Short mmCIF file of C-alpha atoms in Angstrom, two decimals:
data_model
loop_
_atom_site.label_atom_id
_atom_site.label_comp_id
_atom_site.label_asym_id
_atom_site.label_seq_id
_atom_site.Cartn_x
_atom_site.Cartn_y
_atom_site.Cartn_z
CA UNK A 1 -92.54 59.71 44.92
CA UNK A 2 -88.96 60.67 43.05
CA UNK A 3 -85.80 58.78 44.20
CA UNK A 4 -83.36 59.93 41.56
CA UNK A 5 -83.53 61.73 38.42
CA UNK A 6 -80.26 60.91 35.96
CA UNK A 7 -79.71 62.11 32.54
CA UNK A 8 -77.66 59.17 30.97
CA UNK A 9 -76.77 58.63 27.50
CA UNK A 10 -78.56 55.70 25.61
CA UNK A 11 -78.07 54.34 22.24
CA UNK A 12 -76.68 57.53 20.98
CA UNK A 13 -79.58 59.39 22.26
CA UNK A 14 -79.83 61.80 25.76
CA UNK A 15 -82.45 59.92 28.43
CA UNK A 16 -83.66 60.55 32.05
CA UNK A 17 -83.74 57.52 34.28
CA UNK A 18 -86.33 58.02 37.26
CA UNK A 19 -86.50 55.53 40.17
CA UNK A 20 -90.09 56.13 41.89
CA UNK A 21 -91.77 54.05 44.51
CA UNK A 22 -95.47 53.93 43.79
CA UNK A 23 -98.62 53.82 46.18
CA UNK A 24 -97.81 49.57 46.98
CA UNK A 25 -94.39 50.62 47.98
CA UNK A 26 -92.68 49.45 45.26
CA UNK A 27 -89.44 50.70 43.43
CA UNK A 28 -90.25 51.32 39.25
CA UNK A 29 -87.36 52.51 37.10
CA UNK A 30 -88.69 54.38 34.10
CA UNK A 31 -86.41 55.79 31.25
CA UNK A 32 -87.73 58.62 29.35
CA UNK A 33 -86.35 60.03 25.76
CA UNK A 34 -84.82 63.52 27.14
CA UNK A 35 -85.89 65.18 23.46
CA UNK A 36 -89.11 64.13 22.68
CA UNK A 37 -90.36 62.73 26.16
CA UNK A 38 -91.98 59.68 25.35
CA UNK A 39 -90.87 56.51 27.53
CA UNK A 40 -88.66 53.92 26.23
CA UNK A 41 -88.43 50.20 27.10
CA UNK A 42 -91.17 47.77 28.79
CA UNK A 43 -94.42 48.93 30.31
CA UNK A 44 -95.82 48.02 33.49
CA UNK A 45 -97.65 44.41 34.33
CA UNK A 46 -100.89 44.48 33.43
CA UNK A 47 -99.70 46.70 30.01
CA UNK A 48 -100.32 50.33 30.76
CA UNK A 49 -98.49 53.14 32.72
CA UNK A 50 -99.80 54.08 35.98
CA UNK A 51 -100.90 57.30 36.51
CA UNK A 52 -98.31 58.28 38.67
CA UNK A 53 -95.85 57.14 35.93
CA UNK A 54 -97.99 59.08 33.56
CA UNK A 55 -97.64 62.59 35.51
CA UNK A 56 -94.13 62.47 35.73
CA UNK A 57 -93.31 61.53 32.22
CA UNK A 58 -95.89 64.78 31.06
CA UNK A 59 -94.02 66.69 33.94
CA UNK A 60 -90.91 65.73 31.89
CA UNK A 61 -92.01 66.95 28.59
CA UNK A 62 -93.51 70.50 30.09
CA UNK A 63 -89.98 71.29 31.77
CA UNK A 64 -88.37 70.02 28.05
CA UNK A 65 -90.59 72.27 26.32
CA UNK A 66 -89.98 75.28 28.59
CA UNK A 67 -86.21 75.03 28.07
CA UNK A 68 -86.57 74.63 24.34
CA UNK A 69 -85.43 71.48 23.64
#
């Protein structure tokens, strides 16, 4: 589930912060690039997304592509 959604600036570069809790109950803050899509900074114990984390971020890129950017 989506807590918040911001669009922050980063290094010079436009990126969406998500907070989501996952199925364990647990909070995850994920930053995603707001151009390309692809998620910056560390992945998830255990090294790989979750696919929860994994349908947002493509949910991401299919709204970035729709608007053009």
């Amino acid at each position: 589930e989506v807590i918040s959604i911001n669009l922050c600036r980063s290094g010079g570069r436009y990126v969406y912060r998500l907070t989501i809790i996952n199925k364990k109950k647990r909070v995850r803050d994920i930053t995603v690039d707001a151009r390309s899509g692809n998620r910056k900074g560390r992945r998830s114990k255990g090294g790989g997304r979750s696919k929860l984390e994994d349908r947002i971020i493509n949910r991401v890129k299919r709204n970035l592509r729709r608007h053009g950017i």
